[in-house]
Each structure stands twice: as structure tokens, then as C-alpha cells.
Amino acid sequence: MTAQAAARRDVQTSSVKPHVLIVEDETALVELLRYNLEQSGFRVSVAHDGEEALTLVQEDMPDLVLLDWMLPLMSGIEVCRQLRRQTLTANLPIIMLTARSEEGDRVRGLDAGADDYVPKPFSPTELVARIRAVLRRIRPALADEALSYSDIVMDLVAHRVTRGGKPVHLGPTEFRLLRHFMEHPGRVFSREQLLDSVWGKDVYVEARTVDVHIRRLRIALNGDQRADLIRTVRAAGYALDVTPG
Ligand code: CA
């Protein structure tokens, strides 16, 4: 197998395993979480403080962030606010962990943009269930063999795509691109993020190659003047999105 094929295979494998970023400074808890999440089929990465979390998110976008409230240097609440303010992470699922359990804290956590809030101590089993619930709500694609968005249906087993019931013919790269978008509908990806996720980190491809494949994907999907579902976000990248603009 060539390095390129190996990189592609890794991309496909990793796109099936949901990726959770744990942001927590207590090593024992990190290891407990890592063990339980890996056993439950998640890919795990770890940041020990808020700054590291913000950097890691840019380098390797997770599907969900498990964010402790009490962190050194920058609080979890502040990390959550910063993630929500940035276009690329505005819709990233976030579950806050905290030893604080007063109702007012819960409200503050949700106000800062967290999708769920889990008080410590918690059972790992319950936490995994909460993670799955948030992912199902936000990314139903992670559990399914077929993806659908608007009038596009993607059969991942048969490798067939239809739009409005009519077949859409895609090359392998366009197929992977569309799959990536359909797994994260509404989320904006930069060209670099698309290169990493769709082509693979070890494959050298110029950023403008992304534009070429986006154009092909648009032509294949839009055919007879159907609405363009791929949104170009100036200076940021691309998203699969029904919202015009
Ligand atoms: Ca902590």
C-alpha cells in the first residue's frame, strides 16, 4: 500500500470514530476519561489547560469537547466563550464538567454556549451516554450507514449519492469531501482543515486543489440549476449549508 493510500485509509477510519478532546488538568481524571472513552469507541486527545485546548482545536478539530470548568490560567467558561466566538468552532459540541453544582453555575455554563453540563462526580457510563446523546442531536451522521442533508442522500455502504432522488456521480475525492461535509452540516472548514481531514495530514496537496474539487462537487450536485448547498465563507472556507449566502 502506498503512503497516500495508507493516509486515506486512516482518514476513513478516523472519520468513523468520533473524536473527543478532553480538557482537564487532573491527570487521574484524564486517564479515567481516556480509558472509558477509548473503550467506548472514541478517538481521544487531551489538553491540560485552556490555551492548549484552543491550539489543539485549530490543529485537529474534534467532534466534541469535554471541558472542565476549573482549569489553570483560563477557566473552562472562558474557553467555551472563545470557541463560540470563532466561526470555525461556533457550532462545535461542548460538554462542561464541573465540581460546582449549583443551579446558577449550570445556567452560566449553558449561557456561555455549552451544549450540556455534567456535575462531578459522575459515572463514566453516564458521561459516555451524555456524549452520545449530544453527538446524536448535533451529528446524527456518526451512528448511521446513510447520511442525508436537505435533499441529498449518501449511502455509505453502496457508495451511492442521490439528490432529489436522482443519482449524482462523484469522483472518489468529491465523495470523501461530501461525506465530510455531511458528517458536519453547517460547520465551516478552512481549506487546510479539509486537506487534513479529506486528503490526510501526510499528503502534500496545495490549498487551491481544494477549490478545484469543491467546484467539481458543486457541478455534480447542482446539475440542473438546483440550489447551491455549498456555502463559500470569505476568508474562512466552505460549509454545507442550506442558509443562503
Ligand atoms: Ca480541573
Tab-separated table of C-alpha atoms and ligand atoms in Angstrom:
chain	number	residue	atom	x	y	z
A	1	MET	CA	0.000	0.000	0.000
A	2	THR	CA	1.367	3.443	-0.881
A	3	ALA	CA	1.775	6.087	1.817
A	4	GLN	CA	-1.022	8.012	0.179
A	5	ALA	CA	-3.408	5.057	0.278
A	6	ALA	CA	-2.459	4.405	3.899
A	7	ALA	CA	-3.160	8.035	4.770
A	8	ARG	CA	-6.545	7.796	3.054
A	9	ARG	CA	-7.401	4.632	4.905
A	10	ASP	CA	-6.538	6.355	8.183
A	11	VAL	CA	-8.759	9.263	7.236
A	12	GLN	CA	-11.659	6.927	6.574
A	13	THR	CA	-11.123	5.041	9.820
A	14	SER	CA	-10.811	8.194	11.873
A	15	SER	CA	-13.888	9.728	10.297
A	16	VAL	CA	-15.897	6.789	11.650
A	17	LYS	CA	-14.573	7.059	15.209
A	18	PRO	CA	-15.914	10.212	16.852
A	19	HIS	CA	-13.054	12.344	18.152
A	20	VAL	CA	-13.360	13.764	21.680
A	21	LEU	CA	-10.997	16.400	23.070
A	22	ILE	CA	-10.690	16.189	26.871
A	23	VAL	CA	-9.699	19.468	28.519
A	24	GLU	CA	-8.805	18.734	32.137
A	25	ASP	CA	-5.758	19.361	34.360
A	26	GLU	CA	-6.232	16.468	36.809
A	27	THR	CA	-4.158	13.610	35.413
A	28	ALA	CA	-6.038	10.816	37.208
A	29	LEU	CA	-9.364	12.021	35.853
A	30	VAL	CA	-7.916	12.435	32.360
A	31	GLU	CA	-6.749	8.811	32.385
A	32	LEU	CA	-10.104	7.566	33.674
A	33	LEU	CA	-11.910	9.503	30.942
A	34	ARG	CA	-9.471	8.448	28.248
A	35	TYR	CA	-9.820	4.778	29.188
A	36	ASN	CA	-13.614	4.858	29.216
A	37	LEU	CA	-13.940	6.841	26.002
A	38	GLU	CA	-11.475	4.660	24.090
A	39	GLN	CA	-13.265	1.541	25.327
A	40	SER	CA	-16.492	3.063	24.013
A	41	GLY	CA	-15.068	3.561	20.521
A	42	PHE	CA	-13.990	7.198	20.633
A	43	ARG	CA	-10.703	8.679	19.479
A	44	VAL	CA	-9.322	10.802	22.308
A	45	SER	CA	-6.969	13.750	22.528
A	46	VAL	CA	-6.101	15.702	25.665
A	47	ALA	CA	-5.336	19.321	26.594
A	48	HIS	CA	-4.264	20.222	30.137
A	49	ASP	CA	-5.241	23.882	30.054
A	50	GLY	CA	-7.370	26.302	28.088
A	51	GLU	CA	-4.619	27.720	25.857
A	52	GLU	CA	-3.565	24.238	24.811
A	53	ALA	CA	-7.208	23.369	24.115
A	54	LEU	CA	-7.659	26.375	21.799
A	55	THR	CA	-4.481	25.448	19.907
A	56	LEU	CA	-5.352	21.750	19.606
A	57	VAL	CA	-8.823	22.546	18.283
A	58	GLN	CA	-7.242	24.507	15.444
A	59	GLU	CA	-4.790	21.705	14.630
A	60	ASP	CA	-7.086	18.689	14.855
A	61	MET	CA	-10.764	19.591	15.079
A	62	PRO	CA	-12.590	17.247	17.462
A	63	ASP	CA	-16.235	16.207	17.101
A	64	LEU	CA	-16.898	17.135	20.715
A	65	VAL	CA	-15.076	18.901	23.565
A	66	LEU	CA	-15.291	17.656	27.129
A	67	LEU	CA	-14.366	20.805	29.002
A	68	ASP	CA	-13.611	21.096	32.700
A	69	TRP	CA	-14.733	24.328	34.358
A	70	MET	CA	-11.794	24.576	36.776
A	71	LEU	CA	-8.615	24.895	34.730
A	72	PRO	CA	-5.337	26.702	35.364
A	73	LEU	CA	-4.756	30.082	33.640
A	74	MET	CA	-8.065	30.264	31.788
A	75	SER	CA	-11.402	28.935	33.093
A	76	GLY	CA	-13.465	26.436	31.127
A	77	ILE	CA	-16.197	29.058	30.786
A	78	GLU	CA	-13.735	31.414	29.063
A	79	VAL	CA	-12.526	28.611	26.745
A	80	CYS	CA	-16.157	27.885	25.878
A	81	ARG	CA	-16.854	31.559	25.092
A	82	GLN	CA	-13.769	31.822	22.899
A	83	LEU	CA	-14.703	28.692	20.938
A	84	ARG	CA	-18.209	30.042	20.384
A	85	ARG	CA	-16.879	33.378	19.120
A	86	GLN	CA	-14.806	31.817	16.318
A	87	THR	CA	-16.534	30.910	13.056
A	88	LEU	CA	-14.817	27.527	12.775
A	89	THR	CA	-15.840	26.383	16.257
A	90	ALA	CA	-19.117	28.263	16.762
A	91	ASN	CA	-21.133	25.024	16.454
A	92	LEU	CA	-18.625	22.601	17.972
A	93	PRO	CA	-20.409	20.405	20.575
A	94	ILE	CA	-19.181	21.188	24.117
A	95	ILE	CA	-19.981	19.363	27.361
A	96	MET	CA	-18.832	21.123	30.525
A	97	LEU	CA	-17.638	19.169	33.553
A	98	THR	CA	-17.684	20.763	36.924
A	99	ALA	CA	-17.448	20.190	40.651
A	100	ARG	CA	-19.779	23.136	41.072
A	101	SER	CA	-23.349	22.000	41.098
A	102	GLU	CA	-25.427	24.995	41.989
A	103	GLU	CA	-28.219	25.862	39.605
A	104	GLY	CA	-26.684	29.275	38.931
A	105	ASP	CA	-23.464	27.649	37.712
A	106	ARG	CA	-25.392	25.354	35.411
A	107	VAL	CA	-27.135	28.337	33.869
A	108	ARG	CA	-23.803	30.190	33.467
A	109	GLY	CA	-22.297	27.145	31.748
A	110	LEU	CA	-25.175	26.873	29.300
A	111	ASP	CA	-25.171	30.666	28.802
A	112	ALA	CA	-21.514	30.532	27.785
A	113	GLY	CA	-22.581	28.171	24.996
A	114	ALA	CA	-22.113	24.643	26.405
A	115	ASP	CA	-24.454	22.009	24.928
A	116	ASP	CA	-24.646	20.053	28.171
A	117	TYR	CA	-23.360	20.265	31.707
A	118	VAL	CA	-22.259	17.309	33.856
A	119	PRO	CA	-21.559	17.782	37.592
A	120	LYS	CA	-18.683	15.896	39.265
A	121	PRO	CA	-18.583	13.239	40.489
A	122	PHE	CA	-20.174	11.400	37.562
A	123	SER	CA	-20.231	7.798	36.455
A	124	PRO	CA	-18.159	7.231	33.297
A	125	THR	CA	-21.050	5.206	31.842
A	126	GLU	CA	-23.428	8.099	32.289
A	127	LEU	CA	-20.927	10.532	30.817
A	128	VAL	CA	-20.484	8.352	27.705
A	129	ALA	CA	-24.291	8.250	27.357
A	130	ARG	CA	-24.439	12.060	27.580
A	131	ILE	CA	-21.682	12.382	24.955
A	132	ARG	CA	-23.555	10.052	22.616
A	133	ALA	CA	-26.788	11.981	23.200
A	134	VAL	CA	-25.146	15.314	22.310
A	135	LEU	CA	-23.470	13.821	19.218
A	136	ARG	CA	-26.738	12.204	18.091
A	137	ARG	CA	-28.530	15.512	18.433
A	138	ILE	CA	-25.845	17.516	16.668
A	139	ARG	CA	-24.224	14.941	14.377
A	140	PRO	CA	-26.693	12.109	13.740
A	141	ALA	CA	-24.354	11.016	10.948
A	142	LEU	CA	-21.909	9.381	13.365
A	143	ALA	CA	-24.233	6.466	14.030
A	144	ASP	CA	-25.631	5.821	10.567
A	145	GLU	CA	-24.758	3.983	7.375
A	146	ALA	CA	-26.519	6.601	5.289
A	147	LEU	CA	-26.206	10.350	5.571
A	148	SER	CA	-28.797	12.839	4.491
A	149	TYR	CA	-28.885	16.577	4.336
A	150	SER	CA	-31.570	18.670	2.650
A	151	ASP	CA	-32.423	16.599	-0.479
A	152	ILE	CA	-29.023	14.856	-0.636
A	153	VAL	CA	-28.799	11.208	0.447
A	154	MET	CA	-25.465	9.455	0.726
A	155	ASP	CA	-25.374	5.652	1.024
A	156	LEU	CA	-22.020	4.923	2.671
A	157	VAL	CA	-22.235	1.178	2.128
A	158	ALA	CA	-23.145	1.198	-1.580
A	159	HIS	CA	-21.150	4.427	-2.175
A	160	ARG	CA	-24.131	5.988	-3.941
A	161	VAL	CA	-25.327	9.572	-3.779
A	162	THR	CA	-28.675	10.985	-4.843
A	163	ARG	CA	-30.078	14.472	-4.828
A	164	GLY	CA	-33.872	14.834	-5.006
A	165	GLY	CA	-33.982	11.107	-5.799
A	166	LYS	CA	-31.726	11.448	-8.878
A	167	PRO	CA	-28.272	9.837	-8.938
A	168	VAL	CA	-25.254	12.109	-8.525
A	169	HIS	CA	-21.966	10.847	-9.928
A	170	LEU	CA	-18.919	11.789	-7.879
A	171	GLY	CA	-15.217	11.018	-8.150
A	172	PRO	CA	-13.581	9.471	-5.053
A	173	THR	CA	-12.252	12.803	-3.752
A	174	GLU	CA	-15.601	14.547	-4.213
A	175	PHE	CA	-17.266	11.619	-2.435
A	176	ARG	CA	-14.968	11.993	0.583
A	177	LEU	CA	-15.391	15.765	0.574
A	178	LEU	CA	-19.180	15.494	0.524
A	179	ARG	CA	-19.081	12.832	3.224
A	180	HIS	CA	-17.019	15.111	5.434
A	181	PHE	CA	-19.462	17.984	4.934
A	182	MET	CA	-22.470	15.737	5.534
A	183	GLU	CA	-20.968	14.484	8.778
A	184	HIS	CA	-20.669	18.091	9.987
A	185	PRO	CA	-23.530	20.000	8.369
A	186	GLY	CA	-23.437	23.749	8.885
A	187	ARG	CA	-19.838	23.772	10.051
A	188	VAL	CA	-17.294	25.913	8.230
A	189	PHE	CA	-13.990	24.255	7.285
A	190	SER	CA	-10.881	26.063	6.133
A	191	ARG	CA	-9.016	24.694	3.106
A	192	GLU	CA	-6.265	23.440	5.429
A	193	GLN	CA	-8.762	21.584	7.618
A	194	LEU	CA	-10.332	19.991	4.544
A	195	LEU	CA	-6.889	18.931	3.320
A	196	ASP	CA	-6.116	17.312	6.677
A	197	SER	CA	-9.469	15.567	7.022
A	198	VAL	CA	-10.201	14.560	3.435
A	199	TRP	CA	-6.747	14.108	1.882
A	200	GLY	CA	-4.864	13.230	5.068
A	201	LYS	CA	-2.178	15.012	7.068
A	202	ASP	CA	0.760	13.346	5.363
A	203	VAL	CA	-0.336	14.027	1.818
A	204	TYR	CA	1.142	17.105	0.190
A	205	VAL	CA	-1.528	18.941	-1.775
A	206	GLU	CA	-1.795	22.675	-2.422
A	207	ALA	CA	-4.676	24.544	-0.821
A	208	ARG	CA	-6.092	25.572	-4.183
A	209	THR	CA	-6.623	21.892	-5.032
A	210	VAL	CA	-9.493	22.090	-2.534
A	211	ASP	CA	-11.131	24.786	-4.663
A	212	VAL	CA	-10.866	22.575	-7.756
A	213	HIS	CA	-12.640	19.674	-6.046
A	214	ILE	CA	-15.237	21.948	-4.435
A	215	ARG	CA	-16.036	23.255	-7.935
A	216	ARG	CA	-16.425	19.679	-9.263
A	217	LEU	CA	-18.591	18.745	-6.302
A	218	ARG	CA	-20.815	21.783	-6.882
A	219	ILE	CA	-21.242	20.996	-10.586
A	220	ALA	CA	-22.131	17.359	-9.834
A	221	LEU	CA	-24.556	18.254	-7.031
A	222	ASN	CA	-26.222	21.272	-8.565
A	223	GLY	CA	-26.792	19.821	-12.041
A	224	ASP	CA	-29.972	21.419	-13.377
A	225	GLN	CA	-29.742	24.718	-11.546
A	226	ARG	CA	-30.629	23.282	-8.165
A	227	ALA	CA	-29.882	25.399	-5.096
A	228	ASP	CA	-26.181	25.515	-4.223
A	229	LEU	CA	-25.820	23.898	-0.810
A	230	ILE	CA	-22.095	24.596	-0.509
A	231	ARG	CA	-21.526	27.924	1.077
A	232	THR	CA	-18.280	29.807	0.466
A	233	VAL	CA	-17.306	31.712	3.595
A	234	ARG	CA	-14.972	34.541	2.704
A	235	ALA	CA	-11.527	34.251	4.279
A	236	ALA	CA	-12.691	31.173	6.215
A	237	GLY	CA	-13.540	28.284	3.903
A	238	TYR	CA	-16.542	26.185	2.944
A	239	ALA	CA	-19.638	24.689	4.589
A	240	LEU	CA	-22.547	22.516	3.569
A	241	ASP	CA	-25.425	24.772	4.439
A	242	VAL	CA	-28.978	25.491	3.284
A	243	THR	CA	-28.632	29.062	4.563
A	244	PRO	CA	-28.161	31.323	1.527
A	245	GLY	CA	-25.032	33.409	1.330
B	1	CA	CA	-9.796	20.711	36.752
